[in-house]
Coordinates of C-alpha atoms in Angstrom, one line a residue:
M18 CA -2.8 -96.0 75.7
S19 CA -2.9 -92.3 74.8
N20 CA 0.6 -90.6 74.6
Q21 CA 0.1 -87.3 76.3
P22 CA 1.6 -83.9 76.1
G23 CA 5.3 -84.0 78.6
S24 CA 5.4 -87.8 78.7
S25 CA 7.9 -89.8 78.3
T26 CA 6.1 -92.2 75.4
A27 CA 4.5 -88.5 73.6
A28 CA 7.2 -89.4 70.6
E29 CA 6.4 -92.7 70.2
P30 CA 2.5 -93.0 68.4
D31 CA 0.4 -95.8 68.9
N32 CA -1.2 -95.3 65.6
P33 CA 0.9 -93.0 63.1
E34 CA -1.6 -90.4 61.7
V35 CA -1.9 -91.1 57.6
V36 CA -1.8 -87.2 56.5
E37 CA -3.3 -86.8 53.0
P38 CA -2.1 -84.4 50.7
A39 CA -4.6 -81.1 51.2
V40 CA -6.6 -81.0 48.4
V41 CA -7.6 -76.6 46.8
E42 CA -11.2 -76.6 45.6
P43 CA -12.4 -74.0 43.2
A44 CA -15.1 -71.4 44.5
A45 CA -18.4 -71.6 44.1
D46 CA -18.1 -68.9 41.4
E47 CA -14.6 -70.3 39.6
P48 CA -14.7 -72.2 36.5
A49 CA -13.7 -75.6 36.6
G50 CA -10.1 -76.0 35.3
A51 CA -9.4 -73.3 36.0
D52 CA -5.1 -73.1 35.2
T53 CA -3.2 -72.6 38.7
A54 CA -0.2 -70.6 36.5
D55 CA -3.0 -68.1 36.6
A56 CA -3.9 -68.4 40.0
R57 CA -3.5 -66.9 43.5
P58 CA -4.3 -68.1 46.7
T59 CA -7.0 -66.3 49.3
G60 CA -6.9 -66.8 52.5
D61 CA -5.2 -69.8 55.2
G62 CA -4.4 -72.9 55.7
P63 CA -4.5 -76.4 53.2
T64 CA -8.3 -75.0 51.9
A65 CA -7.0 -72.2 50.4
V66 CA -8.9 -71.4 47.7
V67 CA -7.3 -70.4 44.3
R68 CA -8.9 -67.8 41.9
P69 CA -7.8 -66.7 38.1
E70 CA -6.1 -64.0 37.6
Y71 CA -9.1 -61.3 37.9
A72 CA -9.2 -57.6 36.9
P73 CA -11.9 -54.8 39.1
A74 CA -14.0 -53.2 37.5
A75 CA -13.4 -54.3 33.6
L76 CA -17.6 -53.7 33.2
V77 CA -16.4 -49.9 33.7
L78 CA -13.9 -50.0 31.5
A79 CA -15.3 -51.4 28.7
A80 CA -18.6 -49.4 28.8
L81 CA -16.5 -46.7 28.8
S82 CA -14.6 -47.3 26.3
I83 CA -17.6 -48.8 24.2
G84 CA -18.7 -45.2 24.9
W85 CA -15.6 -43.0 23.5
L86 CA -15.6 -45.3 20.4
A87 CA -19.1 -44.0 19.7
A88 CA -18.3 -40.2 20.4
M89 CA -14.8 -40.2 18.5
L90 CA -17.1 -42.4 15.5
W91 CA -19.7 -39.6 15.9
S92 CA -17.7 -36.3 15.9
T93 CA -15.8 -37.8 12.2
R94 CA -18.5 -37.8 10.7
E95 CA -19.6 -35.0 11.2
A96 CA -16.7 -33.3 10.2
I97 CA -16.5 -35.2 7.5
T98 CA -20.0 -34.5 6.2
S99 CA -20.2 -31.4 7.2
T100 CA -17.6 -30.2 4.6
A101 CA -19.0 -29.2 1.4
A102 CA -16.1 -30.2 -1.0
G103 CA -15.2 -33.5 -1.2
V104 CA -10.8 -33.0 -0.9
T105 CA -11.9 -31.6 2.7
A106 CA -13.4 -34.3 3.4
I107 CA -10.1 -36.5 2.8
S108 CA -8.3 -34.1 4.8
L109 CA -10.3 -34.7 7.3
S110 CA -10.8 -38.0 8.0
A111 CA -6.9 -38.4 7.8
Y112 CA -6.2 -36.3 10.2
A113 CA -9.5 -38.1 12.1
L114 CA -8.0 -41.3 11.2
P115 CA -5.4 -42.5 14.6
G116 CA -8.4 -41.1 17.2
V117 CA -10.9 -43.9 15.5
I118 CA -7.9 -46.2 15.2
T119 CA -6.6 -45.8 19.2
A120 CA -10.5 -46.1 20.3
A121 CA -10.9 -49.0 18.4
L122 CA -7.6 -51.0 19.9
L123 CA -8.6 -49.0 23.5
T124 CA -12.2 -51.4 23.2
G125 CA -11.6 -54.7 21.3
A126 CA -9.5 -54.8 24.7
T127 CA -11.0 -53.2 27.8
V128 CA -14.3 -55.5 26.5
A129 CA -13.1 -58.5 25.1
L130 CA -11.0 -58.3 29.6
A131 CA -14.3 -57.9 31.0
A132 CA -16.1 -60.9 28.8
T133 CA -13.0 -63.3 29.5
N134 CA -12.7 -62.1 33.1
R135 CA -14.0 -65.3 34.9
L136 CA -11.9 -67.5 32.6
G137 CA -8.3 -69.4 34.3
R138 CA -7.7 -71.6 31.2
V139 CA -4.2 -69.3 29.0
T140 CA -5.5 -70.9 25.7
L141 CA -9.1 -70.7 26.1
R142 CA -9.0 -67.4 27.3
F143 CA -7.0 -65.7 24.7
L144 CA -9.0 -67.6 22.1
A145 CA -12.0 -66.0 23.5
T146 CA -10.1 -62.9 23.8
V147 CA -9.8 -62.8 19.9
G148 CA -13.3 -64.1 19.2
T149 CA -14.5 -61.1 21.3
G150 CA -12.7 -58.7 20.0
L151 CA -13.1 -59.4 16.3
L152 CA -17.1 -59.5 17.2
V153 CA -16.4 -55.5 18.4
G154 CA -14.1 -54.9 15.6
L155 CA -17.3 -56.4 12.8
L156 CA -19.9 -54.1 14.9
T157 CA -17.6 -51.1 14.5
A158 CA -17.0 -51.7 10.6
V159 CA -21.4 -52.3 10.3
A160 CA -21.5 -49.0 12.4
I161 CA -19.0 -47.1 10.0
N162 CA -20.8 -48.3 6.9
L163 CA -23.7 -47.9 7.8
T164 CA -23.4 -43.6 8.9
Y165 CA -21.2 -42.8 7.0
A166 CA -21.1 -41.9 3.1
D167 CA -20.5 -45.5 1.2
N168 CA -17.1 -44.6 -0.7
A169 CA -13.5 -45.8 -0.6
T170 CA -12.8 -43.5 2.3
T171 CA -15.6 -45.0 4.6
N172 CA -14.1 -48.3 3.6
T173 CA -11.3 -47.5 5.0
I174 CA -12.0 -46.3 8.2
A175 CA -14.0 -49.4 8.3
G176 CA -10.9 -52.2 7.5
T177 CA -8.4 -50.9 9.8
A178 CA -11.0 -50.1 12.8
A179 CA -12.0 -53.7 12.6
A180 CA -7.8 -54.6 12.4
A181 CA -7.4 -52.9 15.6
S182 CA -9.9 -54.3 17.4
I183 CA -8.9 -57.8 16.7
I184 CA -5.3 -56.7 17.7
G185 CA -6.7 -55.0 20.9
G186 CA -8.5 -58.2 21.6
A187 CA -5.4 -60.2 21.5
L188 CA -3.6 -58.1 23.6
A189 CA -6.1 -59.1 26.5
G190 CA -5.1 -62.1 26.6
A191 CA -2.5 -61.0 28.6
R192 CA -1.6 -63.4 31.5
Q193 CA -1.9 -60.3 33.8
A194 CA -5.3 -58.9 33.3
R195 CA -4.9 -56.7 36.3
V196 CA -2.0 -55.3 33.5
V197 CA -4.4 -55.4 30.9
A198 CA -6.7 -52.7 32.6
A199 CA -4.1 -50.5 34.2
L200 CA -2.5 -49.5 30.8
A201 CA -5.8 -49.8 29.2
A202 CA -7.5 -47.0 31.9
A203 CA -4.5 -45.0 31.3
T204 CA -4.3 -44.9 27.9
L205 CA -8.5 -43.7 28.0
A206 CA -7.4 -41.1 30.7
A207 CA -4.5 -40.0 28.0
Q208 CA -7.4 -39.7 25.5
V209 CA -9.4 -37.5 27.3
F210 CA -6.7 -35.5 28.1
V211 CA -6.4 -34.5 24.8
V212 CA -9.3 -33.7 23.9
L213 CA -9.6 -31.1 27.1
F214 CA -6.0 -29.9 26.1
S215 CA -7.1 -28.7 23.1
R216 CA -8.2 -26.3 24.5
A217 CA -5.2 -25.1 25.6
R218 CA -2.9 -25.1 22.1
D219 CA -3.8 -21.3 21.7
P220 CA -2.7 -19.9 24.9
L221 CA -0.2 -22.0 25.4
S222 CA 1.0 -20.7 21.6
E223 CA 1.0 -17.1 22.7
L224 CA 2.6 -18.3 25.7
F225 CA 5.6 -20.4 24.0
G226 CA 6.2 -17.3 21.9
A227 CA 4.2 -17.6 18.9
G228 CA 3.9 -14.3 16.6
E229 CA 3.8 -13.3 13.0
T230 CA 6.8 -15.3 11.7
Q231 CA 5.7 -18.8 10.5
Q232 CA 9.7 -19.9 12.4
S233 CA 8.1 -18.4 15.5
V234 CA 4.9 -20.3 15.3
I235 CA 6.9 -23.9 14.3
D236 CA 9.1 -23.5 17.7
A237 CA 5.6 -22.5 19.6
A238 CA 3.5 -25.7 18.3
K239 CA 6.8 -27.8 19.0
W240 CA 6.8 -26.9 22.9
V241 CA 2.6 -27.1 22.7
S242 CA 2.9 -30.6 21.9
R243 CA 6.2 -31.3 24.3
T244 CA 4.2 -30.1 27.1
E245 CA 1.3 -32.3 25.8
S246 CA 3.1 -35.3 25.2
L247 CA 4.6 -34.4 29.2
L248 CA 1.6 -34.0 30.8
A249 CA -0.4 -37.1 29.8
G250 CA 2.7 -38.9 30.4
L251 CA 2.2 -38.1 33.9
L252 CA -1.2 -38.8 34.1
V253 CA -1.2 -42.0 32.4
G254 CA 1.8 -42.9 34.6
L255 CA -0.8 -42.0 37.9
V256 CA -3.7 -43.3 36.7
A257 CA -1.8 -47.2 35.6
F258 CA -0.3 -46.6 39.9
L259 CA -3.0 -46.1 40.6
Y260 CA -5.9 -48.9 39.6
L261 CA -2.6 -51.0 40.6
A262 CA -2.6 -50.1 44.3
W263 CA -7.1 -50.3 44.1
S264 CA -7.0 -53.6 42.4
R265 CA -4.9 -54.9 45.4
R266 CA -6.0 -53.4 48.4
R267 CA -9.4 -54.5 46.7
A268 CA -8.6 -58.3 46.3
E269 CA -7.1 -58.0 49.7
R270 CA -10.6 -56.6 51.4
R271 CA -12.7 -59.6 49.3
D272 CA -9.6 -62.3 49.7
G273 CA -7.7 -61.7 52.8
V274 CA -4.6 -62.1 49.5
A275 CA -3.9 -60.7 47.2
A276 CA -1.0 -61.6 44.6
P277 CA 1.5 -59.0 44.6
V278 CA 2.4 -56.9 41.0
R279 CA 6.1 -57.0 40.4
W280 CA 8.0 -54.0 39.4
P281 CA 8.6 -55.0 35.6
G282 CA 4.4 -55.0 36.1
Y283 CA 3.5 -51.8 36.7
L284 CA 6.5 -50.9 33.9
V285 CA 4.2 -51.9 31.8
A286 CA 1.1 -50.8 33.3
G287 CA 3.3 -47.0 33.5
A288 CA 4.3 -48.1 29.6
G289 CA 1.4 -49.4 27.8
A290 CA -0.2 -46.7 26.7
G291 CA 2.9 -45.7 24.9
L292 CA 3.2 -48.3 23.5
L293 CA -0.9 -49.3 22.6
L294 CA -0.4 -45.1 20.5
L295 CA 3.1 -46.5 18.7
L296 CA 0.7 -49.2 17.9
T297 CA -1.9 -47.4 16.1
E298 CA 0.6 -45.6 14.7
V299 CA 1.6 -48.8 12.5
I300 CA -1.9 -50.0 12.1
I301 CA -2.5 -46.6 10.6
R302 CA 0.4 -47.3 8.3
I303 CA -0.5 -50.6 6.7
G304 CA -4.2 -50.5 7.0
G305 CA -4.9 -46.7 6.5
R306 CA -1.7 -46.3 4.3
G307 CA -3.4 -45.9 0.9
L308 CA -6.3 -42.7 2.8
L309 CA -3.1 -41.3 4.3
D310 CA -1.3 -41.5 0.7
L311 CA -5.1 -39.6 -0.9
A312 CA -4.7 -37.4 1.7
A313 CA -0.6 -36.1 1.0
A314 CA -1.3 -35.8 -2.8
L315 CA -4.4 -33.1 -2.5
S316 CA -1.8 -30.7 -2.8
E317 CA 2.2 -30.2 -1.5
A318 CA 0.7 -28.1 2.2
D319 CA -1.5 -31.6 2.0
E320 CA 2.0 -33.5 2.0
V321 CA 4.0 -31.4 4.4
A322 CA 1.2 -31.5 6.9
Q323 CA 0.7 -35.5 6.7
T324 CA 4.5 -35.7 7.3
A325 CA 4.7 -33.4 10.2
L326 CA 1.4 -34.8 11.8
G327 CA 3.0 -38.9 11.7
T328 CA 6.1 -37.8 13.1
S329 CA 4.5 -36.0 15.6
R330 CA 2.4 -38.9 16.6
V331 CA 5.2 -41.4 17.0
D332 CA 7.4 -38.6 18.6
N333 CA 4.1 -38.2 21.2
G334 CA 3.9 -42.6 21.7
I335 CA 7.6 -42.1 22.9
W336 CA 7.3 -39.1 24.9
V337 CA 4.4 -41.0 27.0
L338 CA 5.8 -43.8 27.0
F339 CA 8.9 -43.0 29.2
V340 CA 7.1 -40.5 31.3
G341 CA 4.3 -42.7 31.7
A342 CA 6.5 -45.4 32.8
L343 CA 9.3 -43.4 34.5
T344 CA 6.1 -42.1 36.8
T345 CA 4.7 -45.5 37.4
L346 CA 7.7 -46.7 39.1
I347 CA 8.7 -43.8 40.8
A348 CA 5.7 -44.1 42.5
F349 CA 5.7 -47.4 43.2
G350 CA 9.2 -47.1 44.8
R351 CA 7.3 -45.2 47.1
T352 CA 5.3 -47.2 48.4
L353 CA 8.1 -49.6 49.1
G354 CA 9.0 -49.9 53.1
P355 CA 12.2 -51.4 54.3
R356 CA 13.6 -54.6 53.8
P357 CA 12.3 -57.2 56.5
V358 CA 15.0 -58.7 58.8
E359 CA 14.6 -62.1 58.8
D360 CA 14.2 -64.4 62.0
G361 CA 17.5 -66.4 62.8
Q362 CA 20.0 -63.1 61.1
D363 CA 22.4 -61.1 63.4
E364 CA 21.0 -57.4 63.8
P365 CA 24.1 -55.1 63.6
A366 CA 25.6 -54.6 66.0
S367 CA 24.6 -51.3 67.9

């Protein structure tokens, strides 16, 4: 006799059912053996699909970064080969080194992220990202040695760029792929902005009071640099926030649910561009130390210029770090609504 709802025997089943634990199976496009530590559930019910952390538009970021690295290498080569004197070539190489290293660091991270975007295992993914960064670094070094003049300066640029690519690949092995992609997009936007901003340096210098005296020129240059850093930080913070917000909406449309990125993720994404700029400074002061010392030894004026440029790059990285992080957190905070009232919680009396 079956127990009908509402009958006296409804609470006493004839044959108790044995409920088996739900088995979560990977999706068709999911690699086997994906770790659940980096996974996010999609859908409802016991058969919800678990997908690894995924960064959308990773291939687009990788293509843009490769194009940016190629453009930086080409412009540096044109500037060096156009100089008639070797002394000027050394000075220009030292001046262009930070831009090349930042581009190599960014390209290593984005290419590694695109190559390992669907890998779920943390250890396998990290090894793959490091290997991809090594491959990018080797190709970059070979391209520099084949297109630049064969001398010590070229070898320094090639070796330092290869090391930066490997470090960038290792950074791409982090668990939060969307955060890595967000800071990569923000860094790329900041690099493009710096090039475009160079056209406004002279008008801004005059606006800030640059005159015929050397002190007025120095003071105006400081204000121009601070303005550039402030605007770059604002841009970095907005780009990082917009990418994370867009990636979540895209995941919700595709899977029905998306693992939220908490505020520390937004903080890292906003501060990431500044951190990469400071990391670039560390790399060039270790790997490119010989080139910087050679450029500083050309004359007393070159020594002062190299010291001032190094200090300016550090200050710029710190400004971009803090302004970018603050901008992202403010934008994220504005999306937070009032805290929902849980069921059973007494509402305050009116």
